[in-house]
XYZ file of C-alpha atoms in Angstrom:
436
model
C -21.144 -14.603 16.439
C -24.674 -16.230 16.625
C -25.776 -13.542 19.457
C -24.257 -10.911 17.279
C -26.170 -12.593 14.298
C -29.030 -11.953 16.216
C -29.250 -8.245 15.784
C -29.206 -7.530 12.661
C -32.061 -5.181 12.245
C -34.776 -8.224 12.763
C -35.068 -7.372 16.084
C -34.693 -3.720 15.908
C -31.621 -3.491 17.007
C -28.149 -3.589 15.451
C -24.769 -5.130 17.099
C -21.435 -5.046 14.693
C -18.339 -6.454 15.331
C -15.041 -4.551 15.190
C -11.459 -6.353 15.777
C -13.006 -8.899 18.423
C -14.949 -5.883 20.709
C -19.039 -6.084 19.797
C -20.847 -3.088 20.005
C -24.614 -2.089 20.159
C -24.833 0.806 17.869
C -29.023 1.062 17.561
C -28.934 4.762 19.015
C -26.522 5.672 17.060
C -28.205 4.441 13.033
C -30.252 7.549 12.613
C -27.766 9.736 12.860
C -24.565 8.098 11.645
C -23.517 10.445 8.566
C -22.904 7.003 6.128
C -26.516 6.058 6.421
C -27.252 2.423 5.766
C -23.989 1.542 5.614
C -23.866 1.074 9.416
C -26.840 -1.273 9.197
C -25.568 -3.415 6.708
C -22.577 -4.272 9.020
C -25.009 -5.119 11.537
C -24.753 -8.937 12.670
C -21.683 -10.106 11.211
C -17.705 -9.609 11.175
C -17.440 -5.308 10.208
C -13.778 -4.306 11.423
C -13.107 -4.525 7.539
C -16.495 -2.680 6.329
C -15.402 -0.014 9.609
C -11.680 0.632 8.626
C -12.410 0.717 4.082
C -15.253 2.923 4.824
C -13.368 5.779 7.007
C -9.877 6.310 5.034
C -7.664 8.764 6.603
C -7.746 11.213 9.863
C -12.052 10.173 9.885
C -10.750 6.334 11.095
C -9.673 7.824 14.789
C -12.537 9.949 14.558
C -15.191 7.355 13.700
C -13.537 5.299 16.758
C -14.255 7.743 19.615
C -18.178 8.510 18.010
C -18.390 4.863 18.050
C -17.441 4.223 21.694
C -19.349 7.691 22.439
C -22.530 6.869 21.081
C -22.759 3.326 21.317
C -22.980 0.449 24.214
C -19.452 -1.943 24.979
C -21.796 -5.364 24.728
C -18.640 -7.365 25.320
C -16.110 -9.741 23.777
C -16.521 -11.869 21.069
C -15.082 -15.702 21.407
C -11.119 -16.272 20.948
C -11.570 -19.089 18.747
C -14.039 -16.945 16.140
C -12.437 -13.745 16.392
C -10.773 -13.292 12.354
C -7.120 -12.876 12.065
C -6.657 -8.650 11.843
C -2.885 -9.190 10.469
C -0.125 -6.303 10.483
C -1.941 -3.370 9.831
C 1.547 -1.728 9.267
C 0.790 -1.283 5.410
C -3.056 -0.304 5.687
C -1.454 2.794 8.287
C 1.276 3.875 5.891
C -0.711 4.253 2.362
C -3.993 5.918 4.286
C -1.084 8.433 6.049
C 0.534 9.486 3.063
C -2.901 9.910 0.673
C -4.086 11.697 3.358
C -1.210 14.128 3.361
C -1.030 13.882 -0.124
C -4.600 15.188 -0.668
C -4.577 18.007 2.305
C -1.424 19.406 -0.047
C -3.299 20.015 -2.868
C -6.721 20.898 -0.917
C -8.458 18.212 -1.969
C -11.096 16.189 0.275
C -12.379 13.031 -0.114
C -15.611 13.589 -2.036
C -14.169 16.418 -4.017
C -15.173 16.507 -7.699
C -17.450 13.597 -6.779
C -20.496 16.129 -7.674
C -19.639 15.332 -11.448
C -20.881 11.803 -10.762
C -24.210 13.563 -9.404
C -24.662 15.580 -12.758
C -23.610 12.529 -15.124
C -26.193 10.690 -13.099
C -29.525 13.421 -14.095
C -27.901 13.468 -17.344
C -27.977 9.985 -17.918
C -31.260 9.133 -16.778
C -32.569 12.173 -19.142
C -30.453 10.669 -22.531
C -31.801 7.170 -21.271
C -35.151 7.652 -21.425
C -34.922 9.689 -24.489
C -33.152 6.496 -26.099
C -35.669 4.523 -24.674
C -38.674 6.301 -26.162
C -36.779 6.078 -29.665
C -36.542 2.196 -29.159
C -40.473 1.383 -28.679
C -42.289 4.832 -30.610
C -40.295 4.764 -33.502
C -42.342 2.954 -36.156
C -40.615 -0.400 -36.225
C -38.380 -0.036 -33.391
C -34.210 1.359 -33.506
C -31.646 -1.152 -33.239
C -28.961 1.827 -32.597
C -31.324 3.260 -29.991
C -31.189 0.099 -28.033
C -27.240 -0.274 -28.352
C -27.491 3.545 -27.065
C -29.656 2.665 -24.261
C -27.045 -0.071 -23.622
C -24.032 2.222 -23.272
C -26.469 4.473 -20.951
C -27.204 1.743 -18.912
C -23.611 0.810 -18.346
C -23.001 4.254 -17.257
C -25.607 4.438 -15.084
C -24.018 1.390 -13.328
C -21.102 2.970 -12.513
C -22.632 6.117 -11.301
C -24.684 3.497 -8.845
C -21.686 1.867 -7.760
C -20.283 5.169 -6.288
C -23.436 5.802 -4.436
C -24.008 2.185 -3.067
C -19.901 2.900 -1.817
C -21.079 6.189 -0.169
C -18.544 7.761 -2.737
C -20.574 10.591 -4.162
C -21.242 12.679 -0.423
C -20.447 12.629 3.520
C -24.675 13.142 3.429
C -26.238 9.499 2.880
C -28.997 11.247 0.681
C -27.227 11.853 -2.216
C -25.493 8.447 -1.885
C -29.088 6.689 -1.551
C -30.812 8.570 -4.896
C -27.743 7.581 -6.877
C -27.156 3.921 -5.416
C -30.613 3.455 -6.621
C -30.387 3.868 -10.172
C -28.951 0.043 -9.556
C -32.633 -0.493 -8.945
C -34.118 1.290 -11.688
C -31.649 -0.883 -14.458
C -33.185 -3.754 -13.303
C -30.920 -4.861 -10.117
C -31.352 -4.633 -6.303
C -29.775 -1.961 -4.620
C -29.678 -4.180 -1.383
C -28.484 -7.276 -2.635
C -25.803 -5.512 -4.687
C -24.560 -3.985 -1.442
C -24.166 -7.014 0.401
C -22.902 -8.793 -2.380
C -20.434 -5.947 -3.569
C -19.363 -4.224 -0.371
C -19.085 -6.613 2.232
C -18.699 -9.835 0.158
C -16.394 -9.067 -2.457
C -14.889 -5.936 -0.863
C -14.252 -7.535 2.410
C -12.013 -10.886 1.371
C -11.094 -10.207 -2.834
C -10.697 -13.833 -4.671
C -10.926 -15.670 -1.394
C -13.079 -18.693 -1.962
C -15.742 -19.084 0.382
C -16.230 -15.392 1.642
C -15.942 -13.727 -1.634
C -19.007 -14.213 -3.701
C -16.890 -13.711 -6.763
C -15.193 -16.240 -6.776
C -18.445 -18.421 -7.866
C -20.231 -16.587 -10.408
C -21.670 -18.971 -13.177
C -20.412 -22.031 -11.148
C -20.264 -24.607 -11.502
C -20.489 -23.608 -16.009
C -17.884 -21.489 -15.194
C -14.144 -21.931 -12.804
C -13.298 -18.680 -12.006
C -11.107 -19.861 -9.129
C -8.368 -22.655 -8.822
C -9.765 -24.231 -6.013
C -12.908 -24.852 -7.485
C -13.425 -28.341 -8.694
C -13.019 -28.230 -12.695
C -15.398 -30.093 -15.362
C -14.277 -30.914 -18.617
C -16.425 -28.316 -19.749
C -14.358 -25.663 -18.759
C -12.077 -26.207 -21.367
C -14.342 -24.097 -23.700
C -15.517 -21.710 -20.980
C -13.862 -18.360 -22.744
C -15.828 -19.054 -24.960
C -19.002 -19.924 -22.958
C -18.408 -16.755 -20.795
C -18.532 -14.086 -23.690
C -21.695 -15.614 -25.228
C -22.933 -15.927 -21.434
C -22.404 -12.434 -20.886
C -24.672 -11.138 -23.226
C -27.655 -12.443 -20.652
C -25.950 -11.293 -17.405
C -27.636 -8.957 -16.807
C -31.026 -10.435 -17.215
C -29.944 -12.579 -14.333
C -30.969 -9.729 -11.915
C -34.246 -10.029 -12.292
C -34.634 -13.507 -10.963
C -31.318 -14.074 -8.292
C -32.397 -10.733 -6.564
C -36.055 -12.346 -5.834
C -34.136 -15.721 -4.590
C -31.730 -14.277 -2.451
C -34.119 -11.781 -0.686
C -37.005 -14.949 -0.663
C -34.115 -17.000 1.292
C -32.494 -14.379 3.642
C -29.167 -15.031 2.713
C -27.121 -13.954 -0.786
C -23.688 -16.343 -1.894
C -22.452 -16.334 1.825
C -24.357 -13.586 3.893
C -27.345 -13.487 5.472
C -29.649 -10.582 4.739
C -32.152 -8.572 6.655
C -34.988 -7.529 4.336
C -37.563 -5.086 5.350
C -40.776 -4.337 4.301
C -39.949 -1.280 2.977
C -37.053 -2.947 0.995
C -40.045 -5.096 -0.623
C -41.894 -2.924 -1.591
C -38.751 -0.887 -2.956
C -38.067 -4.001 -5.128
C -41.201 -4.829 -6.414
C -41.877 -1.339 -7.482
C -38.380 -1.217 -9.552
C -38.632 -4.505 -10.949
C -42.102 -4.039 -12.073
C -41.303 -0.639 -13.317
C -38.277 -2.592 -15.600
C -40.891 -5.040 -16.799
C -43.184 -2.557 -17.860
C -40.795 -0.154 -20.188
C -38.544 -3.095 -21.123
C -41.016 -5.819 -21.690
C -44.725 -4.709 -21.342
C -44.933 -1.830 -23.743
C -42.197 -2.983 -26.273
C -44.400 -5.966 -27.044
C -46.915 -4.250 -27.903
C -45.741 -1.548 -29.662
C -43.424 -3.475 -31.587
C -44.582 -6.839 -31.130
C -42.740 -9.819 -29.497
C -39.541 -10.128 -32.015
C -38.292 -6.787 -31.920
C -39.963 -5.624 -28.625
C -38.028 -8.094 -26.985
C -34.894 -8.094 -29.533
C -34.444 -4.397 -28.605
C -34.248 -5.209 -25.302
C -32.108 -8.147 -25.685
C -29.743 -5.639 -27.576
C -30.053 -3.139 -24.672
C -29.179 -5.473 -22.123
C -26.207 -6.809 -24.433
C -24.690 -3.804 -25.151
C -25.195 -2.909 -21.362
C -23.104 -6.372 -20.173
C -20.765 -6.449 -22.488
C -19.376 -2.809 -21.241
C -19.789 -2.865 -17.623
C -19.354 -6.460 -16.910
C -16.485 -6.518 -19.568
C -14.642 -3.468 -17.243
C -15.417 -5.612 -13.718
C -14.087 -9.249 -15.144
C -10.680 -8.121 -15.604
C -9.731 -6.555 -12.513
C -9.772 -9.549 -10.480
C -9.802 -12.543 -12.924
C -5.818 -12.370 -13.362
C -2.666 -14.703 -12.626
C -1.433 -14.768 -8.940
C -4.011 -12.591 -7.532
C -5.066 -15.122 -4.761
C -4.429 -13.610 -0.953
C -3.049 -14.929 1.613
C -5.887 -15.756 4.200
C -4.232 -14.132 7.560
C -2.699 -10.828 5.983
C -4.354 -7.308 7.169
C -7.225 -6.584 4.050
C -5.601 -3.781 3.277
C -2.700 -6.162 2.001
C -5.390 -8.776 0.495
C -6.648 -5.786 -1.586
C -3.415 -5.342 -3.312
C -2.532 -9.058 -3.239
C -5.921 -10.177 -5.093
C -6.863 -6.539 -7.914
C -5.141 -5.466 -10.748
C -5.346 -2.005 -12.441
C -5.045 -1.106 -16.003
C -3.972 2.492 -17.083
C -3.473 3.390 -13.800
C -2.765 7.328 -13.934
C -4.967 7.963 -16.804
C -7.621 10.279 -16.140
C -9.516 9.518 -20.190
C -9.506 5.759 -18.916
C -10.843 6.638 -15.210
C -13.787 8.266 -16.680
C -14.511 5.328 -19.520
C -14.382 2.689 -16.845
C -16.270 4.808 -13.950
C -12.768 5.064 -11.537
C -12.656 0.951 -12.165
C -9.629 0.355 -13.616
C -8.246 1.907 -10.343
C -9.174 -0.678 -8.922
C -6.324 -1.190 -6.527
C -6.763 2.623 -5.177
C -10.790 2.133 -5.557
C -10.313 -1.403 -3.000
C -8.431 0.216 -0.273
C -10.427 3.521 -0.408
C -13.840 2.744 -1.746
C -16.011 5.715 -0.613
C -13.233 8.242 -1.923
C -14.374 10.031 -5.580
C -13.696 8.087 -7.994
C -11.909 11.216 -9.769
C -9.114 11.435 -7.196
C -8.038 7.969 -8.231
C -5.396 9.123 -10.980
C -4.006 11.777 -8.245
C -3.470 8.953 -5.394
C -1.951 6.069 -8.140
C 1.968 7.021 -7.563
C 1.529 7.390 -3.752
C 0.149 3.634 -4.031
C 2.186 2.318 -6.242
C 5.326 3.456 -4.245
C 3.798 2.590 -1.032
C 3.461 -0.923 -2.540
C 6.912 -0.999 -4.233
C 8.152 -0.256 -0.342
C 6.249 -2.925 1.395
C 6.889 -5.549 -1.453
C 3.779 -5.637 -2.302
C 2.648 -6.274 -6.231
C 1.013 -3.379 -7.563
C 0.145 -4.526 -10.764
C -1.126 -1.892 -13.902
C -1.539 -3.228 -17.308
C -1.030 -0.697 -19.912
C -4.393 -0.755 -21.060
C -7.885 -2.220 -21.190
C -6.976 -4.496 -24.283
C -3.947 -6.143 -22.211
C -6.135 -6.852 -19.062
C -8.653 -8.442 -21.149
C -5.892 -10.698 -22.700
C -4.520 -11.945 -19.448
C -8.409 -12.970 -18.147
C -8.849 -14.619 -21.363
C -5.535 -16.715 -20.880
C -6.413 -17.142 -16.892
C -9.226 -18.673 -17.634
C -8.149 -21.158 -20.288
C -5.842 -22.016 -18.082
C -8.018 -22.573 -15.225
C -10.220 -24.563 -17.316
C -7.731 -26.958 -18.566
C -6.488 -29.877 -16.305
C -2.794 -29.094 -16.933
C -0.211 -28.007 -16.731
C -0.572 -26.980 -13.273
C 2.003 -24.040 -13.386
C -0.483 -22.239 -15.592
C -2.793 -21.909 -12.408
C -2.264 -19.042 -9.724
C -0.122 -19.109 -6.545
C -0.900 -17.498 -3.495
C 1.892 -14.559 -3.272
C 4.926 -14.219 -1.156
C 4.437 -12.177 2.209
C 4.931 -8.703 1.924
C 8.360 -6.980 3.146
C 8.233 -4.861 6.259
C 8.851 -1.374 4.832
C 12.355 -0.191 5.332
């Protein structure tokens, strides 16, 4: 792994890793059809990133284009090779969606061209919002909470482009992954962090960056070490959350400054540099800059603060609860198809009003084990997963609504943060059955 390291787009060239075999793919980048995704597996472990990114009948196909167009570099090491697990599950749900979708003559980006026209439409309503905030004479509070639910939006259009879940082209993907950028983020560092990180190994300490966020202020795992002040940490994360977002600005500089993010290294270009300065300084100007002085500092910068509130408080309140559950710790050595189900829980699951409210999130079983399909396919492909779980004794688990999954995170994490009793903390879960 430290010659594949090597080539990760530093050099100009890009090796990736798939179940052991290590591949130079560098003829191949400019024309693979997911764009950047191929580079961003460059360097490391991808047989995961490979398989979640080419659901269905495109797997075989992406196989044979792979050992077409690229060059066999060799074998990695036994000893550093990562367990691949009985892939017997993964095979079964991706056959029958497949199916289930050809029936009904749907493809895998169909409808996704909604999330395309929310996107223009959003950016239009935002800056109209915005423009209330900082011209109105005195500012508007309920323009910056409206700017807020915009920019929540706006998140979860970006997080179907960054998953190449909006087109087969990579264009499309690119503009709309970007709007991560314009908000305030890093479209880069949200990638690594997102997609391989979390998407790779769910609530797996020490590969999934997750599992650490406000540590160590906040225990979001068991096997973290816990403080005594995490016995008031529900209450320390929902006033925390009303700055998460502001973290962005500075984390995104100190992980691309560094090279690496929680536990990947990065490659970042120059063109990636300049791509982040211009954002961020763009955000500082319309969110800082010219609310000051129209408004002055109190409410120029209270707006804002509301803005970026409002914002958190909707799309990081619809990401905490999907993971941050009872018993959703996989086993280490299972297939990732089965650590997907093992460490997400849904809510609603089947509800089309609550796929659209949460951006396809609170599918998130059905959004971790086929990430670049549209988001609005999610309700249609819930029974085939659920049953395929139910078969392979695997938990699917689907709270009946947003209000219960917030519940059980709030009671996970007072339990985490108090020393006893240690039943109230998460097991890993049984091995799954072999299906019948």
């Amino acid at each position: 792994m430290q010659e594949v390291a090597q080539h990760d787009g530093r050099d100009g060239r890009y090796w990736i890793e798939l179940r052991g075999e290590v591949y130079d793919v560098t003829a191949f980048v400019p024309d693979h059809p997911g764009g950047s995704i191929l580079t961003m597996g460059a360097g490391r472990h991808g047989t995961v990133l490979f398989e979640a990114c080419h659901p269905g009948a495109s797997l075989p196909r992406a196989e044979r284009a792979l050992r077409r167009r690229a060059i066999h570099v060799g074998s990695l090491v036994p000893e550093q090779k990562e367990p691949y697990g009985d892939p017997t599950f993964f095979f079964a749900v991706r056959e029958r969606v497949d199916a289930h979708l050809r029936e009904r003559g749907l493809k895998l980006h169909a409808r996704s061209g909604l999330v395309s026209l929310e996107a223009a439409v959003l950016l239009v309503l935002f800056f109209a919002a915005w423009a209330l905030r900082v011209f109105l004479p005195g500012g508007s509070i309920l323009a910056a909470i409206a700017g807020g639910v915009l920019l929540a939006r706006m998140g979860f259009a970006m997080h179907s482009g960054n998953h190449a879940a909006v087109s087969r082209k990579p264009g499309p993907n690119a503009r709309i992954g970007a709007l991560m950028d314009f908000i305030g983020g890093s479209s880069l560092v949200w990638r690594i962090e997102h997609q391989v990180s979390h998407h790779s190994r769910p609530n797996l300490l020490g590969q999934d960056n997750d599992c650490q966020i406000g540590a160590p202020l906040l225990r979001f795992h068991p096997l973290l070490p816990r403080r005594w002040w995490h016995r008031i940490q529900v209450p320390g994360l929902a006033i925390g959350m009303s700055i998460g977002l502001v973290k962005w600005i500075l984390t995104d500089f100190k992980y691309l400054l560094r090279g690496r993010t929680t536990h990947l290294p990065v490659h970042v270009s120059r063109r990636e540099w300049a791509k982040l300065w211009i954002f961020k300084g763009l955000w500082v100007v319309m969110h800082v800059v010219i609310p000051v002085l129209l408004l002055g500092p109190l409410m120029g910068l209270g707006t804002t603060f509301v803005m970026l509130a409002v914002g958190a408080y909707y799309m990081e309140g619809i990401f905490i609860v999907n993971h941050l559950q009872r018993d959703l710790v996989p086993q280490p050595d299972v297939h990732w198809a089965v650590q997907q189900v093992q460490g997400t829980a849904n809510w609603s699951a089947g509800s089309h009003v609550a796929n659209f409210v949460s951006g396809g999130l609170n599918h998130q079983v059905e959004h971790h084990l086929f990430p670049t399909m549209s988001i609005y396919l999610y309700p249609t492909i819930a029974p085939i997963v659920r049953q395929t779980c139910e078969e392979f004794g695997l938990p699917y688990r689907n709270y009946r609504g947003f209000g219960s999954a917030l519940w059980g995170t709030m009671g996970y994490l007072h339990a985490l943060g108090r020393p006893e009793p240690r039943s109230a903390l998460p097991k890993a879960p049984p091995a799954p059955l072999s299906a019948r």
